[in-house]
Amino acid sequence: MIAIAFKDSPQQKKPQREFPKQDVPLAKQISARIQATGPITVASYMKEILTNPSGGYYMSKDVFGREGDFITSPEVGQIFGEMVAIWILTEWRKIGSPNPLQLVELGPGRGTLAQDILRVLTQLGLSSPDLSVHLVEISPFMCQAQANRLCFTHDEVTDPQSNHHYAGETLSGVKIFWYRSLEDVPRNFSIFYAHEFFDALPVHKLERKDGIWREVLVDLDPGKDDTFRFVMSRAETPASKVFSQLSGQFADQRDHIEFSLDALNVINQMADRLEENGGFSLIMDYGHNGDKSDTFRAFRQHQLHNPLENPGQADLTADVDFKQLKFAAEKSHKVITFGPIFQADFLQRLGSDVRLKVLLENAKGDQKTDLETGYNLLTHPDKMGHRFKFFAIFPRVLESILQKFPLSGFTQ
């Protein structure tokens, strides 16, 4: 059996600056690091680009929506969040409606999905103190944006002994807490959900040359100031060593693969909590089931962008490999997984077509056009409908219940 250190993921610890917080362009900071220590992994590069406190992509601006660099399913229309809320409520009631209920969202974006879910749940009778919301977010800017959207009152928590750093309350009295790490969230019965969270976790890029896995690194481009290029590692790296041991689980016929240790760590923590404390998880992201390669890329203003240019000004992402997530969840935990399935199938099995019809009956003029356009974007196979996948994790102790009452959204 291969031992993997899943605990204490660098991505999930409270953020630590790798560079002093100062007014120095991110490209120069990364360039100085490479000059001092040599080429860095794509995972290290990606982490700096996205979360560096002094210039990281997510740390100081709103990158979501039509004015940002990408748009997410919850931003397209309310139907998406409503169907997710119905799924959460259905599965929670199926197992006896355990109280109190913690909703835990990883990477909440603008807070749109949480807002839609809370609206549905409170309309259907869930309220404080039975319900609380726990958001894992490392960006101070996005924490503030989420609080402004979700809360009637909110404020920073200054107590150094507190696990959460921000807290608020909705108009209906539901308490919301913010954390920098999943490890800080109270270990109680929880329903976890994550939308476009795993695609932003740093990935290692590996290529197989003559039967040997080598890691792709980021180096300086000779003769050009603060510009970068990809190079192949000359020797084994920690990531290539781990992956070589696991390649039989993931690689199949692929010679180029992305491998996220952070994603495996998060899934491991989540599965551990489900096994010990109860609950279930829903992961929504674009990705594949272990059959794609070389998906690392950048987006700027809704267009593909060179990931090595303009560091901090474009979103870096890689398709989620759900085969890797399934392996991490099931390897050493008593959990069962479902999916991945297409987003369109999930939404339509939960009644999104019926919900659209009701909304159209009460809409006028441009509202109808917006509803139809948005729904087409969410469900059309050539758009988000097949691009995005849904993946669920449940503790194995619930297997008999799920056999008797099949998982909604995942079965016909």
Short mmCIF file of C-alpha atoms in Angstrom, two decimals:
data_model
loop_
_atom_site.label_atom_id
_atom_site.label_comp_id
_atom_site.label_asym_id
_atom_site.label_seq_id
_atom_site.Cartn_x
_atom_site.Cartn_y
_atom_site.Cartn_z
CA MET A 1 0.00 0.00 0.00
CA ILE A 2 1.29 3.46 -0.87
CA ALA A 3 1.35 6.05 1.89
CA ILE A 4 0.29 9.55 0.90
CA ALA A 5 0.37 12.53 3.27
CA PHE A 6 -3.12 13.91 2.74
CA LYS A 7 -3.23 16.06 5.88
CA ASP A 8 -2.06 19.63 6.23
CA SER A 9 -2.51 20.65 2.60
CA PRO A 10 -0.65 23.88 1.83
CA GLN A 11 -3.74 25.14 0.02
CA GLN A 12 -5.95 24.62 3.06
CA LYS A 13 -3.73 26.14 5.71
CA LYS A 14 -4.17 29.74 6.68
CA PRO A 15 -2.48 31.73 3.90
CA GLN A 16 1.22 32.29 4.26
CA ARG A 17 2.97 34.84 2.12
CA GLU A 18 5.80 33.52 0.02
CA PHE A 19 6.84 37.09 -0.76
CA PRO A 20 6.72 40.27 1.32
CA LYS A 21 3.52 42.21 0.86
CA GLN A 22 4.71 45.19 -1.10
CA ASP A 23 3.96 47.11 -4.24
CA VAL A 24 6.06 44.90 -6.53
CA PRO A 25 4.53 43.46 -9.71
CA LEU A 26 3.77 39.77 -9.38
CA ALA A 27 5.90 38.93 -12.41
CA LYS A 28 8.94 40.47 -10.72
CA GLN A 29 8.24 38.60 -7.48
CA ILE A 30 8.06 35.27 -9.29
CA SER A 31 11.09 36.13 -11.40
CA ALA A 32 13.11 36.89 -8.26
CA ARG A 33 12.09 33.58 -6.74
CA ILE A 34 13.12 31.60 -9.82
CA GLN A 35 16.45 33.44 -9.98
CA ALA A 36 17.07 32.56 -6.33
CA THR A 37 15.92 28.94 -6.23
CA GLY A 38 15.52 27.71 -9.80
CA PRO A 39 12.46 26.66 -11.82
CA ILE A 40 9.22 26.24 -9.85
CA THR A 41 6.38 23.78 -10.26
CA VAL A 42 3.25 24.76 -12.15
CA ALA A 43 1.40 24.24 -8.85
CA SER A 44 3.61 26.83 -7.11
CA TYR A 45 3.22 29.23 -10.02
CA MET A 46 -0.55 28.77 -10.05
CA LYS A 47 -0.83 29.30 -6.29
CA GLU A 48 1.12 32.55 -6.47
CA ILE A 49 -0.86 33.83 -9.44
CA LEU A 50 -4.22 33.17 -7.80
CA THR A 51 -3.63 33.82 -4.09
CA ASN A 52 -0.52 35.96 -3.59
CA PRO A 53 -1.65 38.63 -1.06
CA SER A 54 -0.04 41.51 -2.96
CA GLY A 55 -1.18 40.71 -6.49
CA GLY A 56 -3.07 37.44 -6.64
CA TYR A 57 -5.92 37.19 -9.10
CA TYR A 58 -8.60 36.40 -6.52
CA MET A 59 -7.34 38.61 -3.72
CA SER A 60 -8.41 42.17 -4.54
CA LYS A 61 -11.13 42.29 -7.20
CA ASP A 62 -14.40 40.82 -8.42
CA VAL A 63 -13.50 38.41 -11.21
CA PHE A 64 -16.95 36.87 -11.67
CA GLY A 65 -19.84 37.68 -13.98
CA ARG A 66 -20.09 39.32 -17.37
CA GLU A 67 -17.73 42.15 -16.41
CA GLY A 68 -15.12 39.73 -15.05
CA ASP A 69 -13.07 37.06 -16.75
CA PHE A 70 -15.62 34.24 -16.51
CA ILE A 71 -19.24 33.57 -15.63
CA THR A 72 -20.42 30.70 -13.42
CA SER A 73 -23.64 28.67 -13.47
CA PRO A 74 -25.17 30.36 -10.38
CA GLU A 75 -24.66 33.75 -12.06
CA VAL A 76 -26.62 32.63 -15.14
CA GLY A 77 -29.95 32.36 -13.34
CA GLN A 78 -31.79 31.34 -10.21
CA ILE A 79 -32.82 27.89 -11.49
CA PHE A 80 -29.35 26.46 -10.89
CA GLY A 81 -29.25 27.36 -7.19
CA GLU A 82 -32.87 26.35 -6.69
CA MET A 83 -32.25 22.85 -8.03
CA VAL A 84 -29.16 22.45 -5.83
CA ALA A 85 -31.23 23.56 -2.82
CA ILE A 86 -33.97 21.06 -3.65
CA TRP A 87 -31.35 18.31 -3.91
CA ILE A 88 -29.85 19.25 -0.52
CA LEU A 89 -33.27 19.33 1.14
CA THR A 90 -34.38 16.04 -0.45
CA GLU A 91 -31.29 14.10 0.61
CA TRP A 92 -31.26 15.66 4.09
CA ARG A 93 -34.88 14.66 4.71
CA LYS A 94 -34.24 11.21 3.28
CA ILE A 95 -31.80 10.46 6.11
CA GLY A 96 -34.03 11.83 8.87
CA SER A 97 -33.35 15.60 8.80
CA PRO A 98 -30.47 15.60 11.35
CA ASN A 99 -30.23 18.80 13.39
CA PRO A 100 -28.47 21.13 13.69
CA LEU A 101 -27.48 21.40 10.02
CA GLN A 102 -24.22 22.97 8.86
CA LEU A 103 -24.04 24.06 5.24
CA VAL A 104 -20.38 24.31 4.24
CA GLU A 105 -19.42 25.93 0.93
CA LEU A 106 -15.89 25.88 -0.42
CA GLY A 107 -15.01 28.90 -2.56
CA PRO A 108 -18.35 30.77 -2.52
CA GLY A 109 -17.54 33.25 -5.29
CA ARG A 110 -19.91 36.21 -5.05
CA GLY A 111 -22.20 34.27 -2.71
CA THR A 112 -24.88 33.87 -5.37
CA LEU A 113 -25.25 30.11 -4.95
CA ALA A 114 -25.41 30.37 -1.16
CA GLN A 115 -28.01 33.13 -1.50
CA ASP A 116 -30.25 31.03 -3.76
CA ILE A 117 -29.89 27.96 -1.55
CA LEU A 118 -30.71 29.91 1.62
CA ARG A 119 -33.73 31.53 -0.02
CA VAL A 120 -35.21 28.15 -0.92
CA LEU A 121 -34.38 26.48 2.40
CA THR A 122 -35.81 29.31 4.50
CA GLN A 123 -38.93 29.46 2.33
CA LEU A 124 -39.40 25.75 3.01
CA GLY A 125 -39.09 26.14 6.77
CA LEU A 126 -35.42 25.79 7.71
CA SER A 127 -34.22 28.58 9.95
CA SER A 128 -31.90 29.49 12.79
CA PRO A 129 -30.88 27.86 15.14
CA ASP A 130 -31.34 24.63 13.16
CA LEU A 131 -29.38 25.98 10.19
CA SER A 132 -25.99 27.69 9.96
CA VAL A 133 -23.73 28.49 7.00
CA HIS A 134 -19.94 28.11 6.97
CA LEU A 135 -17.97 29.59 4.07
CA VAL A 136 -14.34 28.71 3.29
CA GLU A 137 -12.77 31.69 1.52
CA ILE A 138 -9.18 32.96 1.46
CA SER A 139 -9.79 36.26 -0.37
CA PRO A 140 -10.55 39.23 1.93
CA PHE A 141 -12.19 41.04 -0.98
CA MET A 142 -14.54 38.15 -1.75
CA CYS A 143 -15.39 37.68 1.95
CA GLN A 144 -16.62 41.27 2.02
CA ALA A 145 -18.58 40.83 -1.21
CA GLN A 146 -20.21 37.65 0.09
CA ALA A 147 -21.12 39.28 3.40
CA ASN A 148 -22.68 42.27 1.65
CA ARG A 149 -24.83 39.95 -0.45
CA LEU A 150 -25.86 37.46 2.23
CA CYS A 151 -26.01 39.30 5.53
CA PHE A 152 -28.16 41.90 7.26
CA THR A 153 -25.34 42.51 9.73
CA HIS A 154 -21.72 41.34 9.57
CA ASP A 155 -18.34 42.17 11.05
CA GLU A 156 -14.76 41.03 11.34
CA VAL A 157 -13.90 38.72 14.25
CA THR A 158 -10.77 39.90 16.07
CA ASP A 159 -10.58 37.23 18.79
CA PRO A 160 -7.30 35.36 18.08
CA GLN A 161 -8.79 32.20 19.62
CA SER A 162 -11.66 32.13 17.12
CA ASN A 163 -11.51 29.67 14.23
CA HIS A 164 -13.59 31.99 12.05
CA HIS A 165 -12.42 35.45 11.04
CA TYR A 166 -15.71 36.96 9.90
CA ALA A 167 -19.34 36.49 10.96
CA GLY A 168 -22.77 37.74 10.00
CA GLU A 169 -26.47 37.07 10.11
CA THR A 170 -29.15 37.03 7.41
CA LEU A 171 -32.45 38.87 7.61
CA SER A 172 -34.11 35.59 8.60
CA GLY A 173 -31.63 35.07 11.44
CA VAL A 174 -29.37 32.41 9.89
CA LYS A 175 -25.81 32.79 11.16
CA ILE A 176 -22.94 32.77 8.66
CA PHE A 177 -19.26 32.25 9.46
CA TRP A 178 -16.13 32.63 7.32
CA TYR A 179 -12.97 30.51 7.53
CA ARG A 180 -9.67 30.47 5.69
CA SER A 181 -9.37 26.70 5.91
CA LEU A 182 -11.66 23.69 5.88
CA GLU A 183 -9.74 22.45 8.92
CA ASP A 184 -11.16 25.37 10.94
CA VAL A 185 -14.82 24.55 10.26
CA PRO A 186 -16.52 22.85 13.27
CA ARG A 187 -16.64 19.07 12.94
CA ASN A 188 -20.41 18.51 13.04
CA PHE A 189 -22.96 16.95 10.72
CA SER A 190 -22.43 18.94 7.51
CA ILE A 191 -23.60 19.19 3.95
CA PHE A 192 -20.61 20.26 1.87
CA TYR A 193 -20.90 21.77 -1.57
CA ALA A 194 -18.36 23.31 -3.92
CA HIS A 195 -18.95 24.97 -7.27
CA GLU A 196 -15.91 25.75 -9.43
CA PHE A 197 -13.62 25.35 -6.45
CA PHE A 198 -11.50 22.35 -7.39
CA ASP A 199 -10.63 23.71 -10.85
CA ALA A 200 -8.79 26.58 -9.14
CA LEU A 201 -6.63 24.38 -6.90
CA PRO A 202 -2.97 24.24 -8.01
CA VAL A 203 -2.01 21.37 -10.30
CA HIS A 204 1.28 19.71 -11.09
CA LYS A 205 1.81 19.07 -14.80
CA LEU A 206 3.52 15.82 -15.70
CA GLU A 207 4.61 14.25 -18.98
CA ARG A 208 5.71 10.70 -19.69
CA LYS A 209 8.95 10.49 -21.65
CA ASP A 210 10.36 7.07 -22.53
CA GLY A 211 8.14 5.50 -19.89
CA ILE A 212 9.25 7.87 -17.10
CA TRP A 213 7.06 10.60 -15.62
CA ARG A 214 8.74 14.02 -15.52
CA GLU A 215 7.33 17.21 -14.08
CA VAL A 216 6.80 20.32 -16.19
CA LEU A 217 8.25 23.40 -14.47
CA VAL A 218 8.09 27.18 -14.96
CA ASP A 219 11.41 28.88 -15.68
CA LEU A 220 12.60 32.29 -16.83
CA ASP A 221 12.73 32.89 -20.57
CA PRO A 222 16.40 33.77 -21.30
CA GLY A 223 17.01 37.23 -22.63
CA LYS A 224 13.57 38.58 -21.69
CA ASP A 225 12.87 40.42 -18.45
CA ASP A 226 10.23 38.86 -16.19
CA THR A 227 8.88 36.48 -18.81
CA PHE A 228 8.44 32.75 -18.39
CA ARG A 229 8.52 29.46 -20.25
CA PHE A 230 7.77 25.79 -19.55
CA VAL A 231 10.72 23.44 -19.11
CA MET A 232 11.00 19.74 -18.27
CA SER A 233 12.50 18.72 -14.93
CA ARG A 234 15.87 17.01 -15.31
CA ALA A 235 15.36 14.76 -12.30
CA GLU A 236 12.61 13.29 -10.18
CA THR A 237 10.56 15.78 -8.17
CA PRO A 238 8.38 15.11 -5.09
CA ALA A 239 5.24 15.32 -7.23
CA SER A 240 6.55 13.07 -10.00
CA LYS A 241 7.68 10.53 -7.38
CA VAL A 242 4.20 10.40 -5.81
CA PHE A 243 2.49 10.27 -9.16
CA SER A 244 4.76 7.53 -10.49
CA GLN A 245 3.57 5.36 -7.59
CA LEU A 246 -0.07 6.12 -8.41
CA SER A 247 0.09 6.33 -12.20
CA GLY A 248 -1.55 2.96 -12.61
CA GLN A 249 -4.65 4.39 -10.92
CA PHE A 250 -4.92 7.47 -13.14
CA ALA A 251 -2.82 7.56 -16.26
CA ASP A 252 -4.27 4.85 -18.52
CA GLN A 253 -3.00 5.70 -22.02
CA ARG A 254 -2.33 9.36 -21.32
CA ASP A 255 1.19 10.74 -21.59
CA HIS A 256 0.33 14.19 -20.21
CA ILE A 257 -1.61 14.66 -17.01
CA GLU A 258 -2.46 17.22 -14.34
CA PHE A 259 -2.29 16.08 -10.76
CA SER A 260 -3.54 18.15 -7.81
CA LEU A 261 -2.24 17.15 -4.41
CA ASP A 262 -4.33 19.96 -2.91
CA ALA A 263 -7.51 18.53 -4.43
CA LEU A 264 -6.72 15.09 -3.02
CA ASN A 265 -6.09 16.65 0.39
CA VAL A 266 -9.41 18.51 0.41
CA ILE A 267 -11.34 15.41 -0.66
CA ASN A 268 -9.55 13.38 1.99
CA GLN A 269 -10.52 15.87 4.70
CA MET A 270 -14.10 15.97 3.47
CA ALA A 271 -14.44 12.18 3.36
CA ASP A 272 -12.91 11.92 6.83
CA ARG A 273 -15.53 14.32 8.20
CA LEU A 274 -18.39 12.52 6.48
CA GLU A 275 -17.25 9.21 7.92
CA GLU A 276 -16.81 10.55 11.46
CA ASN A 277 -19.46 13.28 11.76
CA GLY A 278 -22.05 12.48 9.10
CA GLY A 279 -23.38 14.45 6.17
CA PHE A 280 -22.78 14.38 2.42
CA SER A 281 -21.06 16.37 -0.32
CA LEU A 282 -21.89 17.74 -3.75
CA ILE A 283 -19.08 18.86 -6.06
CA MET A 284 -19.94 20.83 -9.20
CA ASP A 285 -17.19 21.66 -11.66
CA TYR A 286 -16.01 21.32 -15.21
CA GLY A 287 -13.90 18.26 -15.69
CA HIS A 288 -13.59 14.69 -16.90
CA ASN A 289 -13.43 11.14 -15.62
CA GLY A 290 -9.74 10.51 -16.19
CA ASP A 291 -9.76 10.73 -19.98
CA LYS A 292 -8.35 14.19 -20.80
CA SER A 293 -4.88 15.68 -20.71
CA ASP A 294 -3.14 19.05 -20.96
CA THR A 295 -6.10 21.17 -19.78
CA PHE A 296 -4.12 23.83 -17.87
CA ARG A 297 -5.03 27.25 -19.30
CA ALA A 298 -5.89 30.87 -18.52
CA PHE A 299 -8.93 33.08 -19.13
CA ARG A 300 -8.99 36.84 -19.37
CA GLN A 301 -12.18 38.76 -20.20
CA HIS A 302 -13.88 35.50 -21.23
CA GLN A 303 -11.10 34.68 -23.73
CA LEU A 304 -8.31 32.10 -23.64
CA HIS A 305 -5.05 33.70 -22.56
CA ASN A 306 -1.43 32.54 -22.34
CA PRO A 307 -1.06 31.36 -18.71
CA LEU A 308 2.55 32.59 -18.57
CA GLU A 309 1.69 36.16 -19.60
CA ASN A 310 0.43 39.00 -17.37
CA PRO A 311 0.65 37.09 -14.06
CA GLY A 312 -2.24 37.95 -11.75
CA GLN A 313 -4.37 39.45 -14.53
CA ALA A 314 -5.97 36.21 -15.76
CA ASP A 315 -7.63 33.22 -14.15
CA LEU A 316 -5.60 30.01 -14.17
CA THR A 317 -7.51 26.75 -14.21
CA ALA A 318 -7.38 23.07 -15.09
CA ASP A 319 -10.20 20.60 -15.66
CA VAL A 320 -11.05 18.57 -12.58
CA ASP A 321 -10.06 14.91 -12.87
CA PHE A 322 -12.98 13.24 -11.09
CA LYS A 323 -11.24 9.88 -11.28
CA GLN A 324 -8.58 11.28 -8.96
CA LEU A 325 -11.22 12.67 -6.57
CA LYS A 326 -13.01 9.33 -6.47
CA PHE A 327 -9.73 7.58 -5.65
CA ALA A 328 -8.92 10.02 -2.84
CA ALA A 329 -12.39 9.68 -1.30
CA GLU A 330 -12.64 5.90 -1.42
CA LYS A 331 -9.00 4.93 -0.82
CA SER A 332 -9.05 4.92 2.98
CA HIS A 333 -12.55 5.99 3.98
CA LYS A 334 -15.90 4.29 4.42
CA VAL A 335 -17.64 6.45 1.82
CA ILE A 336 -19.37 5.87 -1.50
CA THR A 337 -19.28 8.16 -4.52
CA PHE A 338 -21.75 8.94 -7.29
CA GLY A 339 -20.98 10.39 -10.70
CA PRO A 340 -19.66 12.36 -12.34
CA ILE A 341 -22.81 13.07 -14.33
CA PHE A 342 -23.65 15.89 -16.74
CA GLN A 343 -24.99 19.13 -15.26
CA ALA A 344 -27.94 19.04 -17.68
CA ASP A 345 -28.99 15.59 -16.46
CA PHE A 346 -28.80 16.63 -12.82
CA LEU A 347 -30.86 19.79 -13.29
CA GLN A 348 -33.51 18.22 -15.50
CA ARG A 349 -34.00 15.17 -13.28
CA LEU A 350 -34.71 17.55 -10.41
CA GLY A 351 -37.37 19.40 -12.40
CA SER A 352 -35.58 22.37 -13.92
CA ASP A 353 -37.75 22.20 -17.06
CA VAL A 354 -40.90 22.52 -14.93
CA ARG A 355 -39.39 25.39 -12.94
CA LEU A 356 -38.48 27.21 -16.17
CA LYS A 357 -42.06 26.89 -17.40
CA VAL A 358 -43.41 28.43 -14.17
CA LEU A 359 -40.94 31.32 -14.35
CA LEU A 360 -41.77 31.97 -18.01
CA GLU A 361 -45.49 32.15 -17.22
CA ASN A 362 -44.79 35.00 -14.81
CA ALA A 363 -42.16 36.78 -16.91
CA LYS A 364 -42.59 39.63 -19.35
CA GLY A 365 -40.67 40.88 -22.37
CA ASP A 366 -36.91 40.73 -21.94
CA GLN A 367 -37.29 38.63 -18.79
CA LYS A 368 -38.54 35.72 -20.90
CA THR A 369 -35.65 36.05 -23.32
CA ASP A 370 -33.14 36.18 -20.46
CA LEU A 371 -34.67 33.10 -18.82
CA GLU A 372 -34.62 31.07 -22.03
CA THR A 373 -31.10 32.17 -22.94
CA GLY A 374 -29.79 31.43 -19.47
CA TYR A 375 -31.46 28.03 -19.30
CA ASN A 376 -30.06 27.09 -22.69
CA LEU A 377 -26.59 28.04 -21.45
CA LEU A 378 -27.02 25.87 -18.34
CA THR A 379 -28.34 22.76 -20.08
CA HIS A 380 -27.32 22.66 -23.75
CA PRO A 381 -24.81 19.83 -24.38
CA ASP A 382 -22.50 22.14 -26.32
CA LYS A 383 -22.48 24.74 -23.53
CA MET A 384 -22.50 24.19 -19.76
CA GLY A 385 -24.86 21.22 -19.94
CA HIS A 386 -22.17 18.63 -20.65
CA ARG A 387 -19.10 20.68 -19.87
CA PHE A 388 -19.93 20.73 -16.15
CA LYS A 389 -20.21 17.61 -14.01
CA PHE A 390 -21.78 16.74 -10.67
CA PHE A 391 -20.13 14.38 -8.20
CA ALA A 392 -21.45 13.31 -4.77
CA ILE A 393 -19.93 11.65 -1.70
CA PHE A 394 -21.91 9.91 1.07
CA PRO A 395 -20.80 7.92 4.11
CA ARG A 396 -21.09 4.19 3.48
CA VAL A 397 -23.35 3.82 6.51
CA LEU A 398 -26.11 5.35 4.35
CA GLU A 399 -25.69 2.83 1.53
CA SER A 400 -28.79 0.79 2.42
CA ILE A 401 -30.96 3.93 2.49
CA LEU A 402 -29.61 5.06 -0.88
CA GLN A 403 -30.28 1.63 -2.36
CA LYS A 404 -33.88 1.81 -1.16
CA PHE A 405 -34.30 5.48 -2.11
CA PRO A 406 -31.91 6.21 -5.02
CA LEU A 407 -29.95 9.43 -5.02
CA SER A 408 -32.00 12.22 -6.60
CA GLY A 409 -30.52 13.88 -9.66
CA PHE A 410 -28.07 11.04 -10.25
CA THR A 411 -30.61 8.41 -11.35
CA GLN A 412 -33.52 8.48 -13.78
#
